[in-house]
Tab-separated table of C-alpha atoms in Angstrom:
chain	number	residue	atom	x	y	z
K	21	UNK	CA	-1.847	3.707	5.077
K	22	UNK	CA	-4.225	0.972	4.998
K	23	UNK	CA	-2.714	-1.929	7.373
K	24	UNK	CA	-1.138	-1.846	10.510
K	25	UNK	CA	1.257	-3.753	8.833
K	26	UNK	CA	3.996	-1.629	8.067
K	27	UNK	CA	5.480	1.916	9.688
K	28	UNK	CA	2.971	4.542	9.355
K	29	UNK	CA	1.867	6.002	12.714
K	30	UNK	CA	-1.352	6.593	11.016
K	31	UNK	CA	-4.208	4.386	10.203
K	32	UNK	CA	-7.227	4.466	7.740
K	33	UNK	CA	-11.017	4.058	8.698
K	34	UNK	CA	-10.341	1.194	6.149
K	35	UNK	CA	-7.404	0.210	7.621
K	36	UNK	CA	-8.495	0.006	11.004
K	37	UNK	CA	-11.797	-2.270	9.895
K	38	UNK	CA	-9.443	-4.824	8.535
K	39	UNK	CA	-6.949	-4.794	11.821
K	40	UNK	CA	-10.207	-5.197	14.420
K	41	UNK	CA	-11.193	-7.947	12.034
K	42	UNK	CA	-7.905	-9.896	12.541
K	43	UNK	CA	-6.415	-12.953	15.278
K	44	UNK	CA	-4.886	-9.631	17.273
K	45	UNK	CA	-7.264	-6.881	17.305
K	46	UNK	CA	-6.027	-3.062	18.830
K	47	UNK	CA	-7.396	-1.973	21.912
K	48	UNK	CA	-8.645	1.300	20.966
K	49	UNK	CA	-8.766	4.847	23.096
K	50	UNK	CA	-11.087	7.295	22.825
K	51	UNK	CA	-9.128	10.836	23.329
K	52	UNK	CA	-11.780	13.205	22.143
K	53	UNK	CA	-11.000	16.806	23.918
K	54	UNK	CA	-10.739	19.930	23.281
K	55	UNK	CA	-9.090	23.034	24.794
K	56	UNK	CA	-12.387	24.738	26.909
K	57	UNK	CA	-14.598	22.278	26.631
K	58	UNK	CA	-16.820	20.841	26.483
K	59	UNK	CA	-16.015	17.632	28.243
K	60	UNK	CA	-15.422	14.959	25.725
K	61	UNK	CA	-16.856	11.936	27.507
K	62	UNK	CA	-20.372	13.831	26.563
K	63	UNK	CA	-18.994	13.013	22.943
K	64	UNK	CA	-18.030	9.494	24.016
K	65	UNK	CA	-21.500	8.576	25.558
K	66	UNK	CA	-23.714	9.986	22.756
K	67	UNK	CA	-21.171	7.183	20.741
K	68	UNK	CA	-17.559	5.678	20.090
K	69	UNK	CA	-16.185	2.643	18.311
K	70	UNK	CA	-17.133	-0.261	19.694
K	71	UNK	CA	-14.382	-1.447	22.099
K	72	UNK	CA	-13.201	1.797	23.221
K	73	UNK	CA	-12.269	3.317	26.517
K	74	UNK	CA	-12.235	6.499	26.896
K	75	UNK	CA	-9.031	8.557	27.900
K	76	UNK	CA	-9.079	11.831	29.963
K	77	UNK	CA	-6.530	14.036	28.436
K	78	UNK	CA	-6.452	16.036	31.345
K	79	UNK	CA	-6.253	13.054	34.122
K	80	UNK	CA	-5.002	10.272	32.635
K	81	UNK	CA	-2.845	12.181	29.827
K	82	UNK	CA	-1.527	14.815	31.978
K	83	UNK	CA	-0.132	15.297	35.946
K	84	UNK	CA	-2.137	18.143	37.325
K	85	UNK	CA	-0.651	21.491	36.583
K	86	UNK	CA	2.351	22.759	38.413
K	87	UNK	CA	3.073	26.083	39.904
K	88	UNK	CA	3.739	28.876	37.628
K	89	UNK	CA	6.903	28.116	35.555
K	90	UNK	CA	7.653	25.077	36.334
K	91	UNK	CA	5.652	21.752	34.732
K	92	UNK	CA	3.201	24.134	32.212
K	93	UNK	CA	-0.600	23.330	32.109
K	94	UNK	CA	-0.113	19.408	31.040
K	95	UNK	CA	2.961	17.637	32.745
K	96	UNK	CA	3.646	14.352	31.412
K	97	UNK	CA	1.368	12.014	33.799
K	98	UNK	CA	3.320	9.951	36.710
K	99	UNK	CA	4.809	6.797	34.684
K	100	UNK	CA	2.801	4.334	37.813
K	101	UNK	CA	-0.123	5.969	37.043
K	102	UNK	CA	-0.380	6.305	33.510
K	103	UNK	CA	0.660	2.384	33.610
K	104	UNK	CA	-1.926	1.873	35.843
K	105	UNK	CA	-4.766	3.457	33.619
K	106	UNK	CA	-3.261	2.343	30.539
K	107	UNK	CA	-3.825	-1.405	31.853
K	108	UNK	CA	-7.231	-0.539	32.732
K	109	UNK	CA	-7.919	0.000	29.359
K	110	UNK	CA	-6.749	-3.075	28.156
K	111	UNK	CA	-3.058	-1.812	27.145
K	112	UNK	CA	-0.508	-4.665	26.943
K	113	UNK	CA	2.704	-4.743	25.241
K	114	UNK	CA	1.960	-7.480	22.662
K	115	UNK	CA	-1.053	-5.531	21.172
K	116	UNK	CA	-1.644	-3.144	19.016
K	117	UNK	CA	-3.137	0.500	20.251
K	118	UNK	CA	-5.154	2.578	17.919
K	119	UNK	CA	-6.022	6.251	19.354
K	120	UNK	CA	-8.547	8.304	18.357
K	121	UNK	CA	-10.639	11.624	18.517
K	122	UNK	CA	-13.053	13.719	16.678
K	123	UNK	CA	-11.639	14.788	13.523
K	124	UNK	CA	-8.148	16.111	13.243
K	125	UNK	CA	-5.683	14.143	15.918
K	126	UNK	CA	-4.839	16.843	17.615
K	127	UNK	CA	-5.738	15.627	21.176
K	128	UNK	CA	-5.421	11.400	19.978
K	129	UNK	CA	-1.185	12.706	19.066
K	130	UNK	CA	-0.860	13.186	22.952
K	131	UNK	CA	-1.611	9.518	23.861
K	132	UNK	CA	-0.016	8.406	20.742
K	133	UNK	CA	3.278	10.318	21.652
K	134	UNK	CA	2.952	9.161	25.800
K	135	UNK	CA	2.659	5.458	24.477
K	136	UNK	CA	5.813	5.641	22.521
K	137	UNK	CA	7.502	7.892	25.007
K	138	UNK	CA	6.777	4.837	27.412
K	139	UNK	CA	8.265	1.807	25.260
K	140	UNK	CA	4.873	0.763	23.835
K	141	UNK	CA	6.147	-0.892	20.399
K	142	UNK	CA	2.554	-0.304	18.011
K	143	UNK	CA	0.406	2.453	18.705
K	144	UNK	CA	-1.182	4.152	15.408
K	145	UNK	CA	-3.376	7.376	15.321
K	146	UNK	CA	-7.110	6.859	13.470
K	147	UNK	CA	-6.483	9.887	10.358
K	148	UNK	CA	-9.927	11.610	10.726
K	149	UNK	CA	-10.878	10.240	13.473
K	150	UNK	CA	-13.981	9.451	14.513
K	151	UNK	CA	-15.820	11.790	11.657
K	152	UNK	CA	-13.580	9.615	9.210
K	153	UNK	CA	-15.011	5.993	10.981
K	154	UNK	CA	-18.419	7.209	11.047
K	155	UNK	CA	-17.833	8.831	6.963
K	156	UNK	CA	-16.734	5.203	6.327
K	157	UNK	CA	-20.041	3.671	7.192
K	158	UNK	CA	-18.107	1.943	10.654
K	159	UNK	CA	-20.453	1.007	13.655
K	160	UNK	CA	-20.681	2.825	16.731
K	161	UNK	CA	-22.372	2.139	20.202
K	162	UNK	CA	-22.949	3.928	23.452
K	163	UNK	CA	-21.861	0.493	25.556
K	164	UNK	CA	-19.381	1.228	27.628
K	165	UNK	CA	-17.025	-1.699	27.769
K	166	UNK	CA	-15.639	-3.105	31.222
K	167	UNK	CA	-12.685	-2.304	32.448
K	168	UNK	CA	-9.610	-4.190	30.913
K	169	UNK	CA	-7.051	-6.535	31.868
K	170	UNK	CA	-3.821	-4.772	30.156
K	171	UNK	CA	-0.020	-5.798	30.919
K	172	UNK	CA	1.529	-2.989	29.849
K	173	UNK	CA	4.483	-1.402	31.961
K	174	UNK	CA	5.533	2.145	31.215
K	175	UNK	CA	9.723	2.229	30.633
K	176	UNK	CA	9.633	6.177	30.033
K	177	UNK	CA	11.959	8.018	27.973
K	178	UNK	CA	12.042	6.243	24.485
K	179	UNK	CA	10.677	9.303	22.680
K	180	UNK	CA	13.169	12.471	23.555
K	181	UNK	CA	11.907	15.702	25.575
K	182	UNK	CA	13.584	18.666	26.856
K	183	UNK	CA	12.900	21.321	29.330
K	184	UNK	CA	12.737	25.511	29.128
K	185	UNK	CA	16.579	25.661	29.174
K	186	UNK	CA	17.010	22.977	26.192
K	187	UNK	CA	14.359	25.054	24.286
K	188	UNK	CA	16.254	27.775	24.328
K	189	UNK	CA	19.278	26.115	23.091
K	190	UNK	CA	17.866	24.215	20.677
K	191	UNK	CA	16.103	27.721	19.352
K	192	UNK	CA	19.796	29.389	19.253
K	193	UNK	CA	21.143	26.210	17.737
K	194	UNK	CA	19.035	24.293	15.485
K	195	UNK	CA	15.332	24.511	15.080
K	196	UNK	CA	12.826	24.895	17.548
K	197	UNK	CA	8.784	24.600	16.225
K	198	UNK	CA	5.998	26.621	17.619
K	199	UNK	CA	3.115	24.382	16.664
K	200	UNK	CA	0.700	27.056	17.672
K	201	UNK	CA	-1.816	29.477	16.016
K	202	UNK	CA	0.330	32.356	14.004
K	203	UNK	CA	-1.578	34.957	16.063
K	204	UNK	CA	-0.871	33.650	19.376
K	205	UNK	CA	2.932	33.110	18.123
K	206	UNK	CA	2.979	36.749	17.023
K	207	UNK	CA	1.938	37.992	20.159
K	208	UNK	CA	-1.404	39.497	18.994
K	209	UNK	CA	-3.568	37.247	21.574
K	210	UNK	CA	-3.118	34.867	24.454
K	211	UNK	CA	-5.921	33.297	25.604
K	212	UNK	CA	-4.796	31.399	28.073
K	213	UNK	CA	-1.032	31.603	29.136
K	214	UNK	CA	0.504	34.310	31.256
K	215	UNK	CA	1.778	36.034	28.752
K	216	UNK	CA	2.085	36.859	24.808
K	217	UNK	CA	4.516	35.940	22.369
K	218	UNK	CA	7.006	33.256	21.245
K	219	UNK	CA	10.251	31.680	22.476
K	220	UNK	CA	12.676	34.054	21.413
K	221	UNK	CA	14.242	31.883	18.210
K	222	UNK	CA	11.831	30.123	17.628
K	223	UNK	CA	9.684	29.317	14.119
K	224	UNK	CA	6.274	29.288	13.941
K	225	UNK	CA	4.751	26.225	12.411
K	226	UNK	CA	0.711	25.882	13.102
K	227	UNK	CA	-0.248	22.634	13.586
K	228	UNK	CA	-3.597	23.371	11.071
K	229	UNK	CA	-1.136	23.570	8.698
K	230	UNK	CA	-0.372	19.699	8.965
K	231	UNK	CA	-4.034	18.280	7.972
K	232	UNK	CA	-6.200	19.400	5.095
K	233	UNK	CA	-9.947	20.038	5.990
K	234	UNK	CA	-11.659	16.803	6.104
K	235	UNK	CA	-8.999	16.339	9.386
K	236	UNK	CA	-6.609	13.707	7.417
K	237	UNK	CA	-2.978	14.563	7.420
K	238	UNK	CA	-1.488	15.383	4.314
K	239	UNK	CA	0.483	13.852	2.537
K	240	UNK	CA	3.825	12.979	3.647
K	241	UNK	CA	5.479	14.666	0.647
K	242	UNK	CA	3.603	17.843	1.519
K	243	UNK	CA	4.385	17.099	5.370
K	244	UNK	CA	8.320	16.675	4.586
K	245	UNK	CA	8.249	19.613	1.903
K	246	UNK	CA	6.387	21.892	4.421
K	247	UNK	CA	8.712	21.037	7.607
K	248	UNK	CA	12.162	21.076	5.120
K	249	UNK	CA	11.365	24.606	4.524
K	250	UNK	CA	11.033	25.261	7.530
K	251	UNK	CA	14.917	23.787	7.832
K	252	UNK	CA	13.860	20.018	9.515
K	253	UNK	CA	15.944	17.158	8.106
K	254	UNK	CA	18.814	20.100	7.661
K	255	UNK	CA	18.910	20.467	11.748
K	256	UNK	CA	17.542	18.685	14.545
K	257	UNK	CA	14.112	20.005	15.624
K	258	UNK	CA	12.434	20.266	18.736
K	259	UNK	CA	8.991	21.349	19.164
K	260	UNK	CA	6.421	23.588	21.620
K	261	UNK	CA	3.244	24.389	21.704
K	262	UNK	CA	0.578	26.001	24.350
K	263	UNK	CA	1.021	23.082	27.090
K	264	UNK	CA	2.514	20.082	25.254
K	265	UNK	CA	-0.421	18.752	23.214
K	266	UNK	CA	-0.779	19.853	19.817
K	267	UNK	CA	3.488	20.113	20.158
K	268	UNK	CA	2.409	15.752	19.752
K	269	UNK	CA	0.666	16.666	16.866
K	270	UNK	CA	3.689	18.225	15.432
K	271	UNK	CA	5.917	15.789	15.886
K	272	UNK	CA	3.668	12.994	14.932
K	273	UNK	CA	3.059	15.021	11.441
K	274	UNK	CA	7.218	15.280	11.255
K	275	UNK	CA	6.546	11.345	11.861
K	276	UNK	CA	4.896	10.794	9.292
K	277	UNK	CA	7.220	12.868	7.366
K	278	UNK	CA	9.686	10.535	7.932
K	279	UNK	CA	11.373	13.806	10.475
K	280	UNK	CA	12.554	12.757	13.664
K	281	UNK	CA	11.638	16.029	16.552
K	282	UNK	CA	11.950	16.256	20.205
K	283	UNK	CA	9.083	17.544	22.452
K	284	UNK	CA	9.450	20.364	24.982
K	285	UNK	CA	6.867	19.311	27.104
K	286	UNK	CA	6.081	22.412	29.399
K	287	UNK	CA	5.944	24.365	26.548
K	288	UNK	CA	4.256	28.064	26.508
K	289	UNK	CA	2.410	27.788	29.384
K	290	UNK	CA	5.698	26.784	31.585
K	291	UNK	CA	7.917	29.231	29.638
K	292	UNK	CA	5.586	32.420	29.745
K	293	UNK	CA	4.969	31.925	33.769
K	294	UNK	CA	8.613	31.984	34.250
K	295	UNK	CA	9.109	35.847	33.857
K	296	UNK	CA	12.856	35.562	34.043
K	297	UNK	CA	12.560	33.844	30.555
K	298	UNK	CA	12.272	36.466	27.582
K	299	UNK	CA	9.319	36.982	25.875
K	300	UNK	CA	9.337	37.881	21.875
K	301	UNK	CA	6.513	39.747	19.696
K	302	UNK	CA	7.920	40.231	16.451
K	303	UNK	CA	6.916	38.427	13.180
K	304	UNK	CA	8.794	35.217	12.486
K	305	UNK	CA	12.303	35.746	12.311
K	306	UNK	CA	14.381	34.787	9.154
C-alpha cells in the first residue's frame, strides 16, 4: 500500500514520502539487527532516515534472557520500560509509527508486533526497508536526532500470546507455525538453542518464504494462499520461532494476509531448555 490511510500494516518507500510530507508526520524507528551481529547502530550511524531513533532489539525490544526454560532468549520487555523508551523516541498515541530495518522486516515485525501488543492504534512496517528507501531515491543522514518528547503509555495485551503449555495445545488442536529455517525445524542444525528439533505438532512455515528477494512481502494473495495451505483461516494459528522475533514476522505476513495468529513468545529457545518438554526430528508431519 501506498498511504497510511487505510489498513495495511505495511507501507511503501512511496508511501512513506507522502505520510512524512503531511500535517501529522510518523515518528520513525530504526530496528536494524540481526541474529550475531554485527551491532546494528554501526548500520544506523553510517545512515538512517532522517528523523529516526534507533531501537535496540535486544534492550529496548526484549527483557534480558531468563534462566533456561523459562522466558527464551527475548522476553517481551517490562511494559514501564518499554513505555519509557518508546516516549523517548517520540512515541505518542495520536501519531503514527513507521518501523524499519535493512531489507526484509524481519527484526522491524518485533517492534511493530510490541506496539500493537501495547494498545498503540497506527504503527506500519517500511516493505524493504531501508534498501527499498534508499532504491527509491529517499534522503538519508548520519544526524542523530534528540531525544523525544512521546506520550505514549503501554496497556499490554491487545495482540494475543501464549506460553510453552498453550503451544502445545494449540499444536494438538489447531495450528501451531514454526516460522523458522526448514533445517533447524527438521532437526538437522541448531545453532543456537539447547537443543534440535521442532515442537512436537507443529508445521513448519519459514519466514523467507513470506517476502520475495528484493525483501518486499508478497502479495497478500500469495501470503493467504501460502498460509491456507498450510490450514490458517480453517483453524486458529499460533506461531514460534527461535526466540520470538521472526515468530512477529509471521504473524505480521498472516496480517497482511488478512489471518489473524497468536504469538508464543518464548518460543524455541524457552521450549528446548525445558528438557521435560519433548523434542521432535522428523520431517513435517501431515
Amino acid at each position: 500500500m501506498t498511504t497510511l490511510h487505510d489498513d495495511s500494516p505495511l507501507v511503501s518507500a512511496a508511501g512513506l514520502r507522502e505520510a512524512l510530507a503531511s500535517a501529522n508526520p510518523p515518528v520513525l524507528l530504526d530496528v536494524r539487527w540481526q541474529l550475531g551481529g554485527p551491532p546494528g547502530i554501526e548500520d544506523y550511524t553510517a545512515g538512517h532516515l532522517p528523523g529516526a531513533h534507533f531501537v535496540s532489539l535486544d534492550t529496548d525490544l526484549a527483557a534480558p534472557a531468563g534462566p533456561p526454560g523459562r522466558g527464551g532468549r527475548h522476553p517481551l520487555p517490562d511494559p514501564e520500560e518499554f513505555g519509557a523508551a518508546l516516549r523517548r523516541f517520540g512515541v505518542s498515541a495520536d501519531r503514527p509509527v513507521v518501523v524499519y530495518d535493512g531489507a526484509t522486516a524481519l527484526a522491524a515485525a518485533r517492534a511493530w508486533w510490541l506496539l500493537r501488543w501495547a494498545g498503540h492504534p497506527d504503527v506500519r512496517v517500511l516493505d524493504g526497508g531501508y534498501a527499498a528507501w534508499r532504491e527509491a531515491g529517499g534522503p538519508v543522514t548520519t544526524e542523530v536526532p534528540p531525544a523525544g518528547e512521546g506520550d505514549f503509555k503501554p496497556v499490554p495485551g491487545q495482540l494475543p500470546v501464549t506460553d510453552a503449555d498453550g503451544a502445545a495445545a494449540w499444536a494438538r488442536e489447531a495450528l501451531l507455525l514454526d516460522a523458522r529455517a526448514g533445517e533447524r525445524y527438521r532437526g538437522e542444525t541448531e545453532p543456537i538453542d539447547p537443543r534440535a528439533g521442532h515442537i512436537p505438532g507443529a508445521l513448519s512455515a519459514p519466514t523467507t518464504e513470506n517476502v520475495g528477494p528484493d525483501g518486499r512481502f508478497r502479495p497478500a494473495p500469495e501470503l493467504a494462499a501460502r498460509f491456507r495451505a498450510l490450514g490458517a483461516g480453517e483453524r486458529e494459528t499460533a506461531v514460534y520461532c527461535g526466540s520470538g522475533v521472526t515468530a512477529a514476522h509471521q504473524i505480521l505476513a498472516l496480517a497482511v494476509a488478512g489471518l489473524p495468529a497468536t504469538l508464543y513468545p518464548g518460543s524455541w529457545s524457552e521450549w528446548s531448555g525445558d528438557t521435560t518438554r519433548a523434542v521432535a526430528v522428523t520431517e513435517q508431519p501431515g
